[in-house]
Short mmCIF file of C-alpha atoms and ligand atoms in Angstrom, two decimals:
data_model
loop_
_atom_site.label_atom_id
_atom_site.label_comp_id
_atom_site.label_asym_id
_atom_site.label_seq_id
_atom_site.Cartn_x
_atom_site.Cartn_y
_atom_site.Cartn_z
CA UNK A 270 115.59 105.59 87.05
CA UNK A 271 118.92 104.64 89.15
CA UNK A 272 119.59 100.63 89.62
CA UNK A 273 119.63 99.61 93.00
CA UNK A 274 122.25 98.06 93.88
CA UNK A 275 122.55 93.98 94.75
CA UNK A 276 121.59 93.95 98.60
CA UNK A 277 124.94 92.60 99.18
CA UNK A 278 126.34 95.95 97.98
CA UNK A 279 124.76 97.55 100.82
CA UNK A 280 125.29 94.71 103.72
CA UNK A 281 128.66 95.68 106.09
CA UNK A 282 131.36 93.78 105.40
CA UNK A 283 131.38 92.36 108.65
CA UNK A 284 127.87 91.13 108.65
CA UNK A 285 128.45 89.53 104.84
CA UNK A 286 131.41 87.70 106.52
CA UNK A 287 129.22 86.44 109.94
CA UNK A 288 129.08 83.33 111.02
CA UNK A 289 125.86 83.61 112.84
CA UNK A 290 125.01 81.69 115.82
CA UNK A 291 123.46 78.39 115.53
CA UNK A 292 120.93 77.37 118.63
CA UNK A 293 119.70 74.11 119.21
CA UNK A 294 117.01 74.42 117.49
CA UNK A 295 118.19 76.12 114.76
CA UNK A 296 120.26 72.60 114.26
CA UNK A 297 116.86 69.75 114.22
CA UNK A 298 114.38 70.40 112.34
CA UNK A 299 111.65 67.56 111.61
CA UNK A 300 109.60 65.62 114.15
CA UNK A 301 110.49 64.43 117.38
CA UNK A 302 109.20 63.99 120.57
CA UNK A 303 112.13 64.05 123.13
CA UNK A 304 114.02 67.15 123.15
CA UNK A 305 117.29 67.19 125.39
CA UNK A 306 119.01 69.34 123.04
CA UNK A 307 118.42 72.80 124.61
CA UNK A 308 119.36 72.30 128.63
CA UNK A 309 115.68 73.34 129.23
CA UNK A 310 113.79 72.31 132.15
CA UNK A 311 111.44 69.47 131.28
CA UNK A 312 109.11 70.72 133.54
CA UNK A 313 106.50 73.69 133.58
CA UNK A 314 105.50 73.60 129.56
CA UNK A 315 104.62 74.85 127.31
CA UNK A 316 107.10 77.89 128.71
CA UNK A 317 109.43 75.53 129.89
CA UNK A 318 110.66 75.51 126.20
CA UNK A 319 112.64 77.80 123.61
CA UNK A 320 110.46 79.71 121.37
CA UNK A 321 110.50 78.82 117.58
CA UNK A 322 113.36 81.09 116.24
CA UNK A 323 112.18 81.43 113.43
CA UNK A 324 108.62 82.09 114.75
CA UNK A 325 107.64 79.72 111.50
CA UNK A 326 103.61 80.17 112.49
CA UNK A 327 103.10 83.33 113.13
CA UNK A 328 104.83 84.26 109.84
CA UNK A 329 102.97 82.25 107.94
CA UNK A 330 100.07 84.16 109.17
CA UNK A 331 101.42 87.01 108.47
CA UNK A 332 102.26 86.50 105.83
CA UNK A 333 99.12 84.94 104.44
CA UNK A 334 97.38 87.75 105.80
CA UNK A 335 99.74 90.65 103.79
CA UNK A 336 99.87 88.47 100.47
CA UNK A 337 104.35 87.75 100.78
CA UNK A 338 106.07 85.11 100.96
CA UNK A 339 107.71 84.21 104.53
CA UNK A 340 111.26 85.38 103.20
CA UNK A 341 110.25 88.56 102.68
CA UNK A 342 109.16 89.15 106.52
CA UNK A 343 111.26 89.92 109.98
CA UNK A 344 109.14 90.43 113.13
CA UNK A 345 111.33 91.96 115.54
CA UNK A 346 110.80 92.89 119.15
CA UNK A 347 108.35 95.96 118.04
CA UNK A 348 109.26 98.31 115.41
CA UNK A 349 112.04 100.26 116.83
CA UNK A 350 114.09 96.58 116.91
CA UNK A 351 113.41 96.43 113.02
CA UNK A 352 114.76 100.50 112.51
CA UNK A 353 118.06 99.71 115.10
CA UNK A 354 118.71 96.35 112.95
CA UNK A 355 118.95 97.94 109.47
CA UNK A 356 121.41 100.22 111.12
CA UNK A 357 123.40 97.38 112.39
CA UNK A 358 123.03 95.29 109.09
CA UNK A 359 123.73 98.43 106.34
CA UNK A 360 125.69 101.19 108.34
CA UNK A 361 129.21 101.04 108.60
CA UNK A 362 129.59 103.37 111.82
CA UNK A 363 131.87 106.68 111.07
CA UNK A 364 131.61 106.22 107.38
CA UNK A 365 128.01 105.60 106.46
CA UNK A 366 124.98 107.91 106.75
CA UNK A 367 121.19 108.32 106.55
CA UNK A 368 118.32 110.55 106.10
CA UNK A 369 115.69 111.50 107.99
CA UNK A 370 112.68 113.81 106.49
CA UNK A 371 111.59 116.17 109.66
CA UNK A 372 109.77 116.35 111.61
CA UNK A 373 109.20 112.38 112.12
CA UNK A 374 109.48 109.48 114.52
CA UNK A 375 112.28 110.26 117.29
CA UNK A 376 113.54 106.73 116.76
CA UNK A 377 115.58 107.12 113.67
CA UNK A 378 117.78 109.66 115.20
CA UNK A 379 117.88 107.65 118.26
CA UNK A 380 118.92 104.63 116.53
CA UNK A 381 121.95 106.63 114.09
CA UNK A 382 123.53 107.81 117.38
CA UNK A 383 123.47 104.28 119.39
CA UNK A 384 124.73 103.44 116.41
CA UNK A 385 127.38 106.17 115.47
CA UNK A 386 125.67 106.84 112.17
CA UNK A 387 125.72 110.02 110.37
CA UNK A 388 122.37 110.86 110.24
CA UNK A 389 121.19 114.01 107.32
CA UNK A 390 118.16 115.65 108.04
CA UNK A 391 116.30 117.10 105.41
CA UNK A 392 112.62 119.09 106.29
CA UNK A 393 109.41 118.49 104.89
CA UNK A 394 107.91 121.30 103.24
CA UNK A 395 106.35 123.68 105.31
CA UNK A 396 102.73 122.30 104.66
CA UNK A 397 104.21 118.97 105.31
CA UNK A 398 104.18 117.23 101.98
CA UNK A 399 107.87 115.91 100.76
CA UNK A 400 110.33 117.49 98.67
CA UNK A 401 111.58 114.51 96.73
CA UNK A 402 114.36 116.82 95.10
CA UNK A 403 115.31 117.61 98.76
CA UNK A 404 116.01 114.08 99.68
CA UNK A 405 118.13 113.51 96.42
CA UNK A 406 119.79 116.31 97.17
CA UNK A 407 121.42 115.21 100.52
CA UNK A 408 122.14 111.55 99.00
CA UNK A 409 125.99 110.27 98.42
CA UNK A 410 127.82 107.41 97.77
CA UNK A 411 127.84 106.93 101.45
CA UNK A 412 123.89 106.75 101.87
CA UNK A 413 122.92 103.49 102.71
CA UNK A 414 119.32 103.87 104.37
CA UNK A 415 116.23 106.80 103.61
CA UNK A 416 113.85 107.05 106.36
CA UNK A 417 110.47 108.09 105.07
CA UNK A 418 107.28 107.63 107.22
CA UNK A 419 103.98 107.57 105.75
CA UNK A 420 101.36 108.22 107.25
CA UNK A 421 104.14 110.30 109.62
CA UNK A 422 104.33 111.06 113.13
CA UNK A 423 103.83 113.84 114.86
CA UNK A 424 102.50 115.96 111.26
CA UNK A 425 100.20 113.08 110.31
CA UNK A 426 99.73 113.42 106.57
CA UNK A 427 100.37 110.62 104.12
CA UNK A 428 103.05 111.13 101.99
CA UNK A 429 102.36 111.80 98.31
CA UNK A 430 102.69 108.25 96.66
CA UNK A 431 104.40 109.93 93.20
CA UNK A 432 107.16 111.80 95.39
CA UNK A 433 108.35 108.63 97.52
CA UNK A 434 108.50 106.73 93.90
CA UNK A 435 110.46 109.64 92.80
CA UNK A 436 112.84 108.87 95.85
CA UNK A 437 113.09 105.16 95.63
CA UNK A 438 113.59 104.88 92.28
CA UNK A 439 116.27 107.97 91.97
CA UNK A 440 118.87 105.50 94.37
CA UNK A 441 120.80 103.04 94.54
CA UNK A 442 120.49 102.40 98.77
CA UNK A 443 117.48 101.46 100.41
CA UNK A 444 114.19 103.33 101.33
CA UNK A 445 112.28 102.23 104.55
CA UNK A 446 108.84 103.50 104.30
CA UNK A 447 107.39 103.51 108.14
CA UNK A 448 103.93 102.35 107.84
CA UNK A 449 102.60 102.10 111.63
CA UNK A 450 99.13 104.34 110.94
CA UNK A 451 98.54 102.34 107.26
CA UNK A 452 95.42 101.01 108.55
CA UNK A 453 94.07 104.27 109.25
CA UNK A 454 94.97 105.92 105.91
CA UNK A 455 93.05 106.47 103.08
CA UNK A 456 95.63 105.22 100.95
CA UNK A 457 96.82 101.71 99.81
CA UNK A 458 100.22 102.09 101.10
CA UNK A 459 103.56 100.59 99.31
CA UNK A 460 103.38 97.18 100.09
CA UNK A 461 101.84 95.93 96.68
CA UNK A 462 105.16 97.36 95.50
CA UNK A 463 107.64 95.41 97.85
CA UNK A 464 108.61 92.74 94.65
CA UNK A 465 109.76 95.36 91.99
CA UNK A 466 111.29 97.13 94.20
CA UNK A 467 113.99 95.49 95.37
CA UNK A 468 115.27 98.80 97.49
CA UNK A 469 112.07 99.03 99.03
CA UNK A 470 111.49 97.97 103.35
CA UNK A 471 108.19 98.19 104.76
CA UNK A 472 108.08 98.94 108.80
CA UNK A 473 104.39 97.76 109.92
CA UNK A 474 103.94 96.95 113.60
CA UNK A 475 100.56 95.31 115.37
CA UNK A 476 101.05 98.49 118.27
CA UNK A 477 98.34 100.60 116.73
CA UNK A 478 95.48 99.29 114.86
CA UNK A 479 95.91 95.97 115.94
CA UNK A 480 95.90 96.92 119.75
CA UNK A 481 98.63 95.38 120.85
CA UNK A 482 101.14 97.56 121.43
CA UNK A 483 101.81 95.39 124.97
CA UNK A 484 103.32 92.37 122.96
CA UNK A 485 105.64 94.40 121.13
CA UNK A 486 105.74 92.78 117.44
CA UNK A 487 106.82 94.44 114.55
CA UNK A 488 107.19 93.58 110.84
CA UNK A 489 109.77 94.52 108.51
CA UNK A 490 108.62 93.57 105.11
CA UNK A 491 111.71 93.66 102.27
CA UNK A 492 113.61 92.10 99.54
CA UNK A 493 114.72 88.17 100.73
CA UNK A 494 118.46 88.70 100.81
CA UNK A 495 118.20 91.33 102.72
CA UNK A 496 115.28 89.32 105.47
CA UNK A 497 118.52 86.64 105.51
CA UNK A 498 121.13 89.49 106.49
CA UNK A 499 118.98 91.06 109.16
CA UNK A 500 118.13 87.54 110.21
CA UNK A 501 121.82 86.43 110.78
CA UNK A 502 121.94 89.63 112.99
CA UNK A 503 119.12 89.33 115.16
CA UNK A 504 119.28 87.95 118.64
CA UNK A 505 118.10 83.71 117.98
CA UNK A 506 114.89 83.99 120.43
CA UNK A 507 114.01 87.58 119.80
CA UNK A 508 110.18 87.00 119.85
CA UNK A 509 109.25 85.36 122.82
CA UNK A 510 106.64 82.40 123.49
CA UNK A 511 104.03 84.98 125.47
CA UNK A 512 104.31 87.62 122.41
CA UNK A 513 103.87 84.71 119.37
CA UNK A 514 100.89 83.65 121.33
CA UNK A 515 98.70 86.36 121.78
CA UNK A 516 99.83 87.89 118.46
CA UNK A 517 98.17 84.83 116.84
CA UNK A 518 95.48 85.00 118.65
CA UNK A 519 94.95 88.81 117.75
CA UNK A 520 95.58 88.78 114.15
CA UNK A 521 92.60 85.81 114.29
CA UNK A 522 90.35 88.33 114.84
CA UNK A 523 89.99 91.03 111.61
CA UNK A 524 86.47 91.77 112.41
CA UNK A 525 87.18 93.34 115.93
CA UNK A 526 89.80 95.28 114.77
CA UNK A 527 87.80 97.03 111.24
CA UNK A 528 85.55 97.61 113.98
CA UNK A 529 87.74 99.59 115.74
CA UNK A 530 89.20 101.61 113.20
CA UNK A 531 85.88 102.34 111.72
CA UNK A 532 85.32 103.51 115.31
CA UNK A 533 88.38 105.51 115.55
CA UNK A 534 88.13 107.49 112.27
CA UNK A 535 84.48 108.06 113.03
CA UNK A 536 85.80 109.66 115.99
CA UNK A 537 89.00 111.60 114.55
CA UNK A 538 86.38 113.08 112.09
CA UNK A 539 83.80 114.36 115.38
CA UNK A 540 87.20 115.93 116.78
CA UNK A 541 88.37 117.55 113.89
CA UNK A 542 84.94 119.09 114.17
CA UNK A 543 85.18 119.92 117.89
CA UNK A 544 88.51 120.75 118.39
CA UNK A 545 88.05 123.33 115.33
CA UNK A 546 85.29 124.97 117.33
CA UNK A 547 87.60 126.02 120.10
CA UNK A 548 88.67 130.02 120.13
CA UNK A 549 92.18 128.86 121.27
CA UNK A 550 92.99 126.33 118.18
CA UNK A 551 94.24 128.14 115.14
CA UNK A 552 94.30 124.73 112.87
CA UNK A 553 93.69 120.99 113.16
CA UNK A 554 95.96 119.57 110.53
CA UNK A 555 94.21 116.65 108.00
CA UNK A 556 94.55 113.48 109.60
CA UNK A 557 95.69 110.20 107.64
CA UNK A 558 96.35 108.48 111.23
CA UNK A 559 94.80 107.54 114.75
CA UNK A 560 96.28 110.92 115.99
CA UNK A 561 95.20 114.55 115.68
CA UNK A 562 97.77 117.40 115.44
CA UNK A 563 96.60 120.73 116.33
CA UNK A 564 98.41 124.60 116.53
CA UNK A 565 97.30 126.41 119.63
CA UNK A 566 97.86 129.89 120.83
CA UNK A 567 99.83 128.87 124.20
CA UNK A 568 100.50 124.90 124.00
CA UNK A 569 102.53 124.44 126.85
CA UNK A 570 99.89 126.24 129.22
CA UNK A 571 97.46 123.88 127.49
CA UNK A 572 99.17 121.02 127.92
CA UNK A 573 99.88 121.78 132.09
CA UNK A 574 95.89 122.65 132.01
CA UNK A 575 95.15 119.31 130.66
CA UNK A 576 97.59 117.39 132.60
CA UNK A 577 96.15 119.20 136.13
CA UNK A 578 92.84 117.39 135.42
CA UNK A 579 94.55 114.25 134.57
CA UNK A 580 94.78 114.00 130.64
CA UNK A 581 98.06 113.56 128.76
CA UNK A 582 98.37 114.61 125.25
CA UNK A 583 101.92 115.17 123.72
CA UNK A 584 103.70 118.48 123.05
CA UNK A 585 105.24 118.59 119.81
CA UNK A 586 105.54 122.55 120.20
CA UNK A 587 109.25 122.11 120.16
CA UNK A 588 110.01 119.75 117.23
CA UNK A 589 110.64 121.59 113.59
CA UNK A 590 107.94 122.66 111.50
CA UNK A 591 105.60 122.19 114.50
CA UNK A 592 106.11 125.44 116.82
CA UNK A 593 102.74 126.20 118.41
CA UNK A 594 101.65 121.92 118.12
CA UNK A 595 100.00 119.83 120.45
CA UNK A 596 99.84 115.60 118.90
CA UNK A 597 96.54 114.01 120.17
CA UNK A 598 95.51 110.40 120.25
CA UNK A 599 91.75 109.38 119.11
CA UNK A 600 90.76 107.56 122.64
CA UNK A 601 87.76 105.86 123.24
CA UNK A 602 84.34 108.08 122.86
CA UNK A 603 84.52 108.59 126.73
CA UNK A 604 88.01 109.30 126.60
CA UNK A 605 87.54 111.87 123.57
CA UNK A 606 84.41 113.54 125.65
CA UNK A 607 86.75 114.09 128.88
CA UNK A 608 89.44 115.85 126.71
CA UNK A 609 86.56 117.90 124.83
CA UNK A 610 84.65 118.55 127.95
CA UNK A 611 87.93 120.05 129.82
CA UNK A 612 88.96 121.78 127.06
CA UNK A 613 86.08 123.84 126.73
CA UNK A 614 86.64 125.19 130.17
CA UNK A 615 90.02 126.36 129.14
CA UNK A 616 90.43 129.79 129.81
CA UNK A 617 93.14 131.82 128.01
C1 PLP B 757 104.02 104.10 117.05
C2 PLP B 757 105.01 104.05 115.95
C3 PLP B 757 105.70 102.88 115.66
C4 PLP B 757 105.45 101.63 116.45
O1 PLP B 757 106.55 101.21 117.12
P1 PLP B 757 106.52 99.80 117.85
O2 PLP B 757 107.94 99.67 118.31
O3 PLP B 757 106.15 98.78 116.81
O4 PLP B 757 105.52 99.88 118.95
C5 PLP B 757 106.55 102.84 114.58
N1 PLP B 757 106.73 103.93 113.82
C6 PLP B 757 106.09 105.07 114.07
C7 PLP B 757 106.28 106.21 113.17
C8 PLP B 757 105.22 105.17 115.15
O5 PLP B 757 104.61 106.34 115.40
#
């Protein structure tokens, strides 16, 4: 087993050395009840005021609700603000690098360019699973960040729980494991792993089974120094008022959403079945996730067939690994009978 190293290790120099900005009310804390500290308008509340920068509440719900402590959590204008921040806080541009395991989520490699990050891809295996060796393989001294998504997008599979040990325990940078579909999967997931491994950053975000991908709130669950670092970096308001609202008010309510999920892997399972049935699909790959990918004969013609009758599914026939691959979202039952329906009248 490789030693991590101390988060600081990891942290640009230039973000160790930042002074970060200090807003009003960043400055008070404790009870008052006339604030002319922030040039707001006194009028037209409760918007009329600065959002809690710290967004103190809905952490501790969030917390509460994932068992950590509030140091160990960022929420960050939806996931994709939590992937472009470790960038900014680990990745020295032009000298640094990460890896990706492809096919995955386009944002990584989106986020290394903005960012001027090397970025090494290594592929999954052609059935999908990892190749732990693979990844440790591409690692050097300059490897600050391993982007591993599990359950992944577009293939998604879970990854197997031994071989992303294997990885985050053979080095010494960090390992995000993207966990967007974990409430769809069959397995546990990482988090009850987040305190002994201090290399270890959890990506969750409330856009999937929580329904709200509208607010745009995402959670980046990791060791506490590096929750300070990234939270010296961020921008002082990034969650606003409207977002910390109705996230409360969504996370209040676990029954609706088990409900759903039970509802959409009920569903995933009847279009496995269907979708199998079809002359024109060759395979519908296991599903750990909300989404179905399938390998069709022609999937661009199948994709302009389903579009003409006003259904959009995501082509994924380009994208490594996946030539012949169409990604499909579990809808509602209604929405699921339309795409089955039109399907069926697909003619080769
Ligand atoms: C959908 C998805 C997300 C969610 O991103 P948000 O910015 O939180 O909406 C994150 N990671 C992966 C792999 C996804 O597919």
């Amino acid at each position: 087993m490789t030693e991590p190293k101390a988060i600081s290790e990891l942290v640009r120099k230039n973000i160790l050395e930042l002074k970060p900005y200090s807003s009003a009310r960043d400055d008070y804390s404790g009870s008052a009840s006339v604030f002319l500290d922030a040039n707001e308008n006194p009028y037209n509340g409760p918007f009329n005021r600065y959002p809690d920068p710290q967004q103190t509440l809905l952490k501790q719900r969030i917390a509460g609700l994932k068992g950590l402590a509030m140091e160990n959590i960022f929420l960050g204008n939806g996931s994709d603000e939590g992937i472009d921040i470790l960038f900014r806080v680990l990745c020295e541009p032009g000298r640094d690098n990460v890896i990706t395991v492809d096919p995955t989520y386009g944002m990584y490699a989106v986020c290394a360019e903005i960012n001027g990050v090397e970025r090494r891809s290594v592929l999954l295996n052609s059935d999908f699973s990892l190749e732990p060796d693979a990844v440790l393989a591409a690692v050097d001294e300059h490897t600050k960040l391993i982007f591993l998504c599990s359950p992944n997008n577009p293939t998604s599979n879970s990854l197997d729980h031994e071989s992303v040990l294997k990885i985050i325990d053979g080095v010494n940078c960090m390992v995000m494991v993207d966990e967007a579909y974990i409430d769809f999967s069959q397995g546990p997931g990482f988090l009850s792993l987040l305190q002994e491994k201090p290399n270890l950053v959890l990506l969750q975000t409330l856009s999937k089974a929580w329904g709200l991908a509208g607010i745009r709130l995402g959670m980046l669950f990791a060791h506490s120094d590096l929750v300070g670092y990234i939270s010296r970096v961020k921008y002082p308001y990034n969650i606003n008022q409207l977002t910390i609202d109705a996230a409360l008010r969504g996370l209040d309510d676990t029954a609706r959403r088990r409900l759903w999920i039970k509802e959409i892997l009920e569903e995933r399972s009847n279009m496995a079945i269907q979708l199998e049935s079809l002359p024109f699909v060759n395979e519908v790959y296991p599903s750990d996730a909300n989404f179905l990918l399938i390998k069709v004969e022609d999937p661009s013609a199948l994709y302009q067939f389903l579009m003409n009758k006003g259904i959009i599914i995501r082509d994924r026939s380009s994208v490594p690994l996946c030539g012949g691959c169409l990604r499909i979202t579990i809808g509602s039952k209604e929405e699921n009978r339309a795409l089955i329906n039109a399907l069926k009248t697909f003619q080769q």
